[in-house]
XYZ file of C-alpha atoms in Angstrom:
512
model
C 54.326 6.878 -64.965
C 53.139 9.350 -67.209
C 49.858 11.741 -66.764
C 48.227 11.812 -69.889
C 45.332 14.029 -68.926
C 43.204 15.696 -66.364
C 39.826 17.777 -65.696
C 38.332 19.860 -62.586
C 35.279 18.320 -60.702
C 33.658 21.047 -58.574
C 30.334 20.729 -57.001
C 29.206 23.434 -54.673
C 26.759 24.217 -51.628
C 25.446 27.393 -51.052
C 24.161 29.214 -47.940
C 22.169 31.520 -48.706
C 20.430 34.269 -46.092
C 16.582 33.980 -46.645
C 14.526 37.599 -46.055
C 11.902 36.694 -43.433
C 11.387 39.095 -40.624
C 12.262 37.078 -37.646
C 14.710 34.162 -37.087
C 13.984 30.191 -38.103
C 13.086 29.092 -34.888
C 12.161 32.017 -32.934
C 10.621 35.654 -32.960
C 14.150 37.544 -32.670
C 14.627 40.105 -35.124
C 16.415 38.705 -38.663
C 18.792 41.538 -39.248
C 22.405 42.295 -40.119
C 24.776 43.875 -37.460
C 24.044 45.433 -34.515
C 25.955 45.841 -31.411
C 26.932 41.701 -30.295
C 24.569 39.525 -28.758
C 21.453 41.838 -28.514
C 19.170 39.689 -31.188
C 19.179 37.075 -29.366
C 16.631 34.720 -27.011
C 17.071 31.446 -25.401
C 15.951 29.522 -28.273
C 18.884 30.861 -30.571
C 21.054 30.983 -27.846
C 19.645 26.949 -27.547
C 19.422 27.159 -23.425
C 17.741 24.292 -21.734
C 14.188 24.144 -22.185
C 13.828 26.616 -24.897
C 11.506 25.416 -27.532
C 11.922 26.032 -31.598
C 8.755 27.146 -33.724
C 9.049 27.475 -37.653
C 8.663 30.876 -37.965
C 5.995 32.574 -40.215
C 7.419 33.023 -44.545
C 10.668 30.732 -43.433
C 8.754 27.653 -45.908
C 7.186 29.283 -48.286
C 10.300 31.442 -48.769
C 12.337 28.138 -49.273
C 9.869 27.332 -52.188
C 10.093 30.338 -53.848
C 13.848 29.200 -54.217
C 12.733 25.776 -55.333
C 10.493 26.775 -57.868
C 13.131 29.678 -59.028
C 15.520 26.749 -59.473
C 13.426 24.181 -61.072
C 13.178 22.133 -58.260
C 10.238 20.148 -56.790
C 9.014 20.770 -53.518
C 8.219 18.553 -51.085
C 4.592 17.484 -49.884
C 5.733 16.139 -46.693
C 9.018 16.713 -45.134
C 10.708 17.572 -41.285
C 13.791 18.874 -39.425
C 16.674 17.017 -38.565
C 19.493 17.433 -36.105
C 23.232 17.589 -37.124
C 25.688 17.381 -34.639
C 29.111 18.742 -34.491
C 31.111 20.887 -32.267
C 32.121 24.836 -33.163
C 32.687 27.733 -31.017
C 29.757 29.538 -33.039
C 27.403 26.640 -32.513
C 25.400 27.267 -28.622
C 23.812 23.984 -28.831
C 26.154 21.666 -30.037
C 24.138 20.739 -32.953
C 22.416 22.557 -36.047
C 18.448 22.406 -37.193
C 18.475 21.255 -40.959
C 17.337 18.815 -43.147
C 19.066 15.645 -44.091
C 17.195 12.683 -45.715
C 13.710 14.897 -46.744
C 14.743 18.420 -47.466
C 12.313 20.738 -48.982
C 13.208 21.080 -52.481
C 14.841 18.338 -54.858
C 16.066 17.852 -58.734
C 16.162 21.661 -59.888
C 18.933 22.837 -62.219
C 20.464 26.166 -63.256
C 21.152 27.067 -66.664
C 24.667 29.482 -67.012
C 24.865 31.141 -69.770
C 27.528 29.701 -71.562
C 28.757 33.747 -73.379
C 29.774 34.653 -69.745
C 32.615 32.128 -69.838
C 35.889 31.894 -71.249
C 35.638 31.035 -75.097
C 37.783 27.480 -74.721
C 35.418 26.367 -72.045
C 31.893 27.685 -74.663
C 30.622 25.241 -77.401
C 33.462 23.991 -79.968
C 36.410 24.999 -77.136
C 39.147 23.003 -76.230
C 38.105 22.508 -72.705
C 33.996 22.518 -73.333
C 33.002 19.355 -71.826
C 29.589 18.711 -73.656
C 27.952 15.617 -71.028
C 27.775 15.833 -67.530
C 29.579 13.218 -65.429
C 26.855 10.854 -65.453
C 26.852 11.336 -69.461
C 23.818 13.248 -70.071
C 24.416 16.186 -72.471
C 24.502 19.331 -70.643
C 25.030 22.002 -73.226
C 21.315 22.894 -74.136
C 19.903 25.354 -77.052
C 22.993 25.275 -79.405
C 25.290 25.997 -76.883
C 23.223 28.790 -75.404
C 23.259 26.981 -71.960
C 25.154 24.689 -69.994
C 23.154 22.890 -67.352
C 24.262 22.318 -63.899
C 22.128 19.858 -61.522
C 20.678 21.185 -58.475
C 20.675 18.274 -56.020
C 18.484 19.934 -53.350
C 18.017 23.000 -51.865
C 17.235 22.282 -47.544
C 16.137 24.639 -45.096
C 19.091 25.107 -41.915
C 19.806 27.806 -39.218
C 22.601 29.912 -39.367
C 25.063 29.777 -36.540
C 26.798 32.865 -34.797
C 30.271 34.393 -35.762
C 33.541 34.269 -34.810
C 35.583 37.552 -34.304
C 38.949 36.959 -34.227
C 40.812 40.151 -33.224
C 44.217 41.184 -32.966
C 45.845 40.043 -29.522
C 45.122 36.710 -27.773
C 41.447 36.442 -27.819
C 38.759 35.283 -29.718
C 34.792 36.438 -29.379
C 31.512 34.719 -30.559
C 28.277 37.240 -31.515
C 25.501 35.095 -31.724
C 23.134 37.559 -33.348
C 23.276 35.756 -36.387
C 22.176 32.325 -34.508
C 19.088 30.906 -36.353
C 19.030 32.935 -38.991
C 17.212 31.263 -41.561
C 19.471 29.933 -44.476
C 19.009 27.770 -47.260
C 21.772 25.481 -48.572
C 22.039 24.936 -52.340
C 23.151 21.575 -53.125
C 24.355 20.957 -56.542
C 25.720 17.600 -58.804
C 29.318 17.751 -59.145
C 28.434 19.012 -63.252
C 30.953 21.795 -63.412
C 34.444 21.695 -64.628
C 36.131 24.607 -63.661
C 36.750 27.493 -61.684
C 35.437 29.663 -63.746
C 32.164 27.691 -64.632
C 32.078 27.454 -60.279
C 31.870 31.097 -60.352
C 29.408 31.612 -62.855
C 27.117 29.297 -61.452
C 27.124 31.253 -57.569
C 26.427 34.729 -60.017
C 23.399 33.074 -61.822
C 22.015 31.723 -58.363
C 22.796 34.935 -56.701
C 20.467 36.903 -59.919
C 18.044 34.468 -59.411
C 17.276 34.429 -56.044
C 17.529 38.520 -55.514
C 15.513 38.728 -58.662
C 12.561 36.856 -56.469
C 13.309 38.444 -53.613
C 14.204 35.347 -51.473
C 17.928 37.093 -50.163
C 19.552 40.632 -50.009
C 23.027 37.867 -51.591
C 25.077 40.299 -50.167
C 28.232 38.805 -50.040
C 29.867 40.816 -47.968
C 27.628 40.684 -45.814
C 27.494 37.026 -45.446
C 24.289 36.964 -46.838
C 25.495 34.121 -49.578
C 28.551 32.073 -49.236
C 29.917 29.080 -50.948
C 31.687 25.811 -49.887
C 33.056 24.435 -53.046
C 33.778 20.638 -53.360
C 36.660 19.739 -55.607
C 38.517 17.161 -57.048
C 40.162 16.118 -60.053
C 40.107 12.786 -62.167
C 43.245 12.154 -63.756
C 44.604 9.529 -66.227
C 47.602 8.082 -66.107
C 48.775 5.600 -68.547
C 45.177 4.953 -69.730
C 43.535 4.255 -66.008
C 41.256 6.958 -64.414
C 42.057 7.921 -60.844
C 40.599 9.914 -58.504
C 42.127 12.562 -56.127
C 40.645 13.421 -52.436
C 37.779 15.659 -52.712
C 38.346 19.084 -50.363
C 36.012 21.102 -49.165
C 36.631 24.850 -49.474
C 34.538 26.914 -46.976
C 33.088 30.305 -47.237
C 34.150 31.876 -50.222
C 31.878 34.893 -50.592
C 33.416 36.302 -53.343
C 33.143 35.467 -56.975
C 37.136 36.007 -57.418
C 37.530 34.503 -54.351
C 35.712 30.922 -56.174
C 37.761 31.179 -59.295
C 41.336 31.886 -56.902
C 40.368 28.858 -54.393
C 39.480 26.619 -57.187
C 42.038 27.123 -59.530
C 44.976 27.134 -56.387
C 43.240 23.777 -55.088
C 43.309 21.854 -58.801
C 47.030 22.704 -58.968
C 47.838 21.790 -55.324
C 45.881 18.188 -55.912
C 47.513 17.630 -59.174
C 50.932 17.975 -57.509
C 50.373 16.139 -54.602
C 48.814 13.502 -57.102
C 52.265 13.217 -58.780
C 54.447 13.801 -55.289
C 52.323 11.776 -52.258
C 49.370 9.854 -53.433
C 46.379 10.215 -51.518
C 43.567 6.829 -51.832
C 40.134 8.236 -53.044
C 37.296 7.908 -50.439
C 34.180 9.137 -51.614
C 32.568 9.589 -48.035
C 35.948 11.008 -47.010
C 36.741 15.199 -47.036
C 39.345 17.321 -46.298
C 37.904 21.297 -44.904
C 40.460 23.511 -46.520
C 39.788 27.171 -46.244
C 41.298 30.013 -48.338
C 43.873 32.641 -47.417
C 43.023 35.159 -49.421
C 46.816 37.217 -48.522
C 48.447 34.681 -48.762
C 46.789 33.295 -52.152
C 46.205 29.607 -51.001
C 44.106 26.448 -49.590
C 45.319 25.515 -45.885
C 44.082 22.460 -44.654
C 41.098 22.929 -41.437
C 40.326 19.869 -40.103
C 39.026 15.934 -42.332
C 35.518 14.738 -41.412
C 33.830 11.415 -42.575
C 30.888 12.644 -44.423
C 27.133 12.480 -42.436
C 28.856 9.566 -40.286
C 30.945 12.350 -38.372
C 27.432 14.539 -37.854
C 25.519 11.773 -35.937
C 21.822 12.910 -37.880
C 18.593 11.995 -35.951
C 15.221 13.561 -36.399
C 14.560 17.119 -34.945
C 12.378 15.723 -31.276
C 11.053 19.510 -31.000
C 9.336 20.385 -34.246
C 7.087 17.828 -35.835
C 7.339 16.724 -39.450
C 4.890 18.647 -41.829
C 2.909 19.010 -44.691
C 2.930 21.358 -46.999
C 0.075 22.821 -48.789
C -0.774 22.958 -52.268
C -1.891 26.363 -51.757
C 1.517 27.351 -50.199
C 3.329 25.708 -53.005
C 1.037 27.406 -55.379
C 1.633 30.608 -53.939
C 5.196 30.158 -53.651
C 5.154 29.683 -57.557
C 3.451 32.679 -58.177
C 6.249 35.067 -56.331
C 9.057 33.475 -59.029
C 7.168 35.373 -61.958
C 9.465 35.558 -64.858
C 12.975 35.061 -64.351
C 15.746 37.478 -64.861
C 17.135 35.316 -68.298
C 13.619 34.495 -69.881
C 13.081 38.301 -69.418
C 15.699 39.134 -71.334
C 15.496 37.220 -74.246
C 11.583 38.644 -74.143
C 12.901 42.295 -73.983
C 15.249 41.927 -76.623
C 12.705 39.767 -79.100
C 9.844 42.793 -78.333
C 11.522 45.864 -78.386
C 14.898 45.324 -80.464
C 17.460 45.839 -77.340
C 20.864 45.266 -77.273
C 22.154 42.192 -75.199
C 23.940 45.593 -72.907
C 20.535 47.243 -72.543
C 18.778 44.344 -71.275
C 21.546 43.064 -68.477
C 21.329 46.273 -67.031
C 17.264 46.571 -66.907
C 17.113 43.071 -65.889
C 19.748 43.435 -62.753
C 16.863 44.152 -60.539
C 12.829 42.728 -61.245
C 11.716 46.366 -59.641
C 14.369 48.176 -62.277
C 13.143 45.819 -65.024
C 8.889 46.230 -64.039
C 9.762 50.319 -63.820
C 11.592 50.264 -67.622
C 8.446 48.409 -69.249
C 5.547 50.446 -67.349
C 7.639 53.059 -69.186
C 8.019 51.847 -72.279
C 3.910 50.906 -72.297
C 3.060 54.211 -74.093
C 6.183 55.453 -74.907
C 6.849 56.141 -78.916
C 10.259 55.144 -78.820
C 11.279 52.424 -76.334
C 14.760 52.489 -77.407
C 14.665 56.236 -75.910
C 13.265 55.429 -72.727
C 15.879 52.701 -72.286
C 18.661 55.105 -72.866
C 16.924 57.642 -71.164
C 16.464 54.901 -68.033
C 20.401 53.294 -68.652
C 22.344 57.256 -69.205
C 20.431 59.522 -67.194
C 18.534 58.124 -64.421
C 20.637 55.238 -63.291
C 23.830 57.438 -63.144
C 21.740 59.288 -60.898
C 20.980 57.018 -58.598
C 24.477 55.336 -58.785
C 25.999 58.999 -57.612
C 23.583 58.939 -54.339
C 23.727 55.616 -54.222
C 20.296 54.762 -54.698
C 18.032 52.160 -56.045
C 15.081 52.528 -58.704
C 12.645 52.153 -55.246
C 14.294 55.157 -53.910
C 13.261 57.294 -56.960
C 10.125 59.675 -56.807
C 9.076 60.382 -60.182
C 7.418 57.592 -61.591
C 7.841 56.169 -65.592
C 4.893 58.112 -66.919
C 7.527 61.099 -66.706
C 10.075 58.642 -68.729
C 7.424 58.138 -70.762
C 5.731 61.535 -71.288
C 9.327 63.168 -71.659
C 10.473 61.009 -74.548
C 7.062 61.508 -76.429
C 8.014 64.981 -75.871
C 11.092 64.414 -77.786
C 9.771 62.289 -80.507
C 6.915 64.741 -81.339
C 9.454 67.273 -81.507
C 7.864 69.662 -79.108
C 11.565 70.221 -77.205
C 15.169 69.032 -78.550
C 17.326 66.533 -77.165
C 19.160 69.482 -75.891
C 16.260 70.981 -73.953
C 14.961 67.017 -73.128
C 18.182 67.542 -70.174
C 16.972 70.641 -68.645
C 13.463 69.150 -67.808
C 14.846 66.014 -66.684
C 16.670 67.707 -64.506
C 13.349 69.828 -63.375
C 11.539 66.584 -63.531
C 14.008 64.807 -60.787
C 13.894 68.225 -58.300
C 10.067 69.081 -58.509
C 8.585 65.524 -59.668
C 6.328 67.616 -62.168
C 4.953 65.875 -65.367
C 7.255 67.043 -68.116
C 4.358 68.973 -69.973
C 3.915 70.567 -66.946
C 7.656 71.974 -67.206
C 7.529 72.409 -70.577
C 4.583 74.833 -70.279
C 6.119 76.399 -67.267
C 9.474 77.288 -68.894
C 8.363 78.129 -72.264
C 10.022 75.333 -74.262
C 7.415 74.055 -76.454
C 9.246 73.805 -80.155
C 7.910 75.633 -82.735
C 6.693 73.149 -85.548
C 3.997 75.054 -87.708
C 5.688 75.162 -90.858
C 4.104 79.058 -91.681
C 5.645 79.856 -88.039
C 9.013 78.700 -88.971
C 8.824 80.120 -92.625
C 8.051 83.561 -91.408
C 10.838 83.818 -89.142
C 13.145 82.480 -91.819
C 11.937 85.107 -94.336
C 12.622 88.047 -91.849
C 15.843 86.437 -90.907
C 16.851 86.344 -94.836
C 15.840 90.171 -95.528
C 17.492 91.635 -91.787
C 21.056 89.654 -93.330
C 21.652 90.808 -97.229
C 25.242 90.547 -96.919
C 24.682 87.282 -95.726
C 22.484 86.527 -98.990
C 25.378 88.377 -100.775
C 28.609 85.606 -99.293
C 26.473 82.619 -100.006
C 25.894 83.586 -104.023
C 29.040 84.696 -104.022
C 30.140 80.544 -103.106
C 30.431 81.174 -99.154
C 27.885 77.570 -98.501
C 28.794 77.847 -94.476
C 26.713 81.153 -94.489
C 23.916 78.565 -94.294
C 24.828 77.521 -90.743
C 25.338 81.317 -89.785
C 21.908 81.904 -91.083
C 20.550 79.184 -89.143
C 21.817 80.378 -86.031
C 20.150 83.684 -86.199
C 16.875 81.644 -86.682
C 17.411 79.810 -83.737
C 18.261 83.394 -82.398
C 15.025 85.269 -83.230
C 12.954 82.037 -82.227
C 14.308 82.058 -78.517
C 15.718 78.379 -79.803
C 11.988 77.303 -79.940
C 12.080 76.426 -83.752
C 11.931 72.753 -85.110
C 15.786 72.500 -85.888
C 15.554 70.454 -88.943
C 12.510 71.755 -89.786
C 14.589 75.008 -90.183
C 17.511 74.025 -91.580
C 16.375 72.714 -94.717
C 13.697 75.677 -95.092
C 16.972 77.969 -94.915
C 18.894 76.097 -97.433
C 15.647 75.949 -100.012
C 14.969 79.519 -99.236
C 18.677 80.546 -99.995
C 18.985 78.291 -103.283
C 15.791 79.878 -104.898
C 17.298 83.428 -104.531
């Protein structure tokens, strides 16, 4: 038996970390760290008679995410309970949503550049439908569309420390923290496309301030479903779909994947498993060791036992709520960009970086508002500032001069009332005294000289204080112009329009 071809099926679910104040179900603070087991109550701890409340933003928040990824959101929904035993899990079961989660039918455009150029339009391995054969490579290739099944609102559970030595410990601080899970179609077909799509998600959802996504933190992780379909001789098989949990790494997606297609390819060819699509195998990744190791099987939702949530009614949800939840998504990080670059002639580089944060991008086009060259203020924003804040590690929130300085400073430039040169020094000012940069300009005595009889006189009296000068450059010696100019600059304190200069030097000198 021969294999005559095969392709990657990955679908993934992400957790994601939502940024309300308190926990899901309870007032306990909804913060990272701390010393163990000091955030906690009896109704994250899930003691007898302790009784869950939805806690204030935890909906609306899980809209915002909705709307951010196309979905629709529900007018009606409710909790469920899914049973299963962990260490991490005080109850013995986990508040979620099963059969009427919150959001439904979104999907998440990747831009299709980011990936490798076989898997973009016209590549060997660009798959151009979807599995269900609806085409899924939109604007000329621009985009490839992956499905968002749902998004539902869960709890977190606690964490396992597993230390050196014989013993294991649980902090539950992170019990009923409110999460999110991502649900997507298995639409993407391979590793690297799996990895892309967690990066978009992750831009999206910091960009609306629904998450911190720090993945180290665990504030976003991924369980990636895979499989592969394979022909052999002409028939279509499928392999066992595993389930590999928590990667919270990009690299981490793309390593798991791409070790997980090999390992079910072989064992394809080697032990043939039968294909059960309620069936999964948990594999988790070893990271040292570079491979998939096998966790425990489960049976789909007939292993979890789901039955409606007895302490926390179902609910409504408002129009108003949904309205306002709309509202918060603004314009997204992508449409943004395409806007930036179609209004103010960026590069594809410029934009990323302005776009990496909404408060970065918002701060970039207050500046550019009034500014005379936007293309200055971007490189002014993109060289100067954020290498600034990168060195103290600081974000454009942290900053204390606001873009009216960006904006005053480049008009500066452009009107030619300080050089590029001297544009440093009062940024520099600018950053330690947060004075306006007319303010400094004025202070330190910088103000260009641009009146054209200003600049002609000194020119003159440089020409007549430097006759030997005068002498080289009949005599052939051109570079005497240069010399010349620096005395200018000289006598003017470096005040003088540069150019201005220059070519009143070299007119002056070619009339004699």
């Amino acid at each position: 038996m021969a294999i005559d071809k095969y392709e990657i099926v990955i679908g993934c679910e992400i957790h994601t970390q939502l940024l309300t104040k308190t926990k899901a179900f309870c007032a306990c603070e909804n913060r990272y760290g701390g010393m163990p087991n000091t955030r906690v109550c009896p109704v994250c701890l899930g003691l007898p008679g302790a009784m869950p409340r939805i806690s204030k933003g935890y909906v609306e928040l899980g809209a915002v995410a909705g709307h951010a990824l196309n979905c629709n959101i529900a007018r009606f929904t409710k909790f469920d309970r899914k049973h299963y035993f962990y260490p991490d899990l005080t109850k013995g079961y986990q508040i979620t949503q099963y059969d009427i989660p919150l959001c439904t039918d979104g999907h998440v455009d990747l831009p299709m550049h980011k990936l490798p150029a076989d898997q973009q339009l016209g590549g060997d391995k660009c798959r151009p439908k979807n599995f269900i054969g609806e085409d899924c490579i939109i604007e000329n290739g621009k985009y490839r569309r992956v499905r968002v099944e749902r998004i539902h609102l869960e709890e977190d559970v606690g964490k396992s420390l597993h230390l050196q030595g014989s013993h294991s410990y649980i902090d539950y601080n992170r019990s009923g923290t409110p999460l999110i899970e991502i649900v997507t179609k298995p639409d993407m077909t391979s590793p690297e496309e799996a990895a892309l799509f967690m990066e978009t998600v992750q831009e999206i959802l910091r960009y609306v301030k629904v998450t911190n996504g720090n993945l180290e933190e665990g504030n976003m992780r991924c369980d990636a479903n895979i499989n592969l379909n394979v022909w052999e001789d002409g028939k279509l098989y499928h392999t066992p779909i595993s389930e590999i949990k928590n990667l919270n790494s990009f690299q981490k997606i793309k390593d798991a994947c791409s070790y997980e297609a090999q390992r079910q390819l072989k064992e394809f060819q080697e032990d043939r498993q039968p294909f059960n699509p309620g069936f999964k195998v948990t594999m988790g990744w070893d990271d040292d060791k570079k491979c998939t190791v096998v966790q425990r099987t489960k049976n789909s939702f007939v292993d979890y036992r789901f039955v409606v949530e007895p302490d926390i009614k179902p609910f409504s949800v408002s129009e108003e709520l949904i309205n306002r939840a709309l509202e918060r998504v603004g314009e997204l990080p992508e449409a943004k960009r395409t806007r930036l670059k179609k209004e103010y002639g960026l590069s594809d580089f410029d934009v990323e970086t302005l776009t990496q944060s909404r408060d970065l991008a918002i701060w970039f086009e207050e500046a550019a508002k009034n500014a005379k060259d936007v293309k200055k203020v971007a490189n002014w924003i993109l060289a100067e500032l954020l290498a600034v804040l990168n060195e103290k590690k600081e974000t454009i929130n942290d900053v204390t001069i606001t873009p009216a300085h960006i904006t005053e400073l480049v008009n500066a430039i452009a009107d030619k009332k300080i050089s590029n040169a001297q544009g440093k020094t009062v940024f520099a000012k600018m950053l330690e005294s947060d004075k306006m940069p007319s303010v400094i300009i004025k202070e330190e005595g910088m103000e260009t000289v641009s009146d054209a009889g200003a600049i002609e006189s000194i020119v003159d009296k440089v020409i007549a204080d430097n006759p030997k000068a005068v002498a080289d450059y009949k005599g052939g010696k051109t570079n005497v112009v240069g010399w010349l100019m620096g005395q200018v600059m000289k006598a003017s304190g470096g005040k003088v329009n540069p150019k201005a200069a220059t070519e009143l030097v070299a007119k002056k000198l070619a009339a004699l």
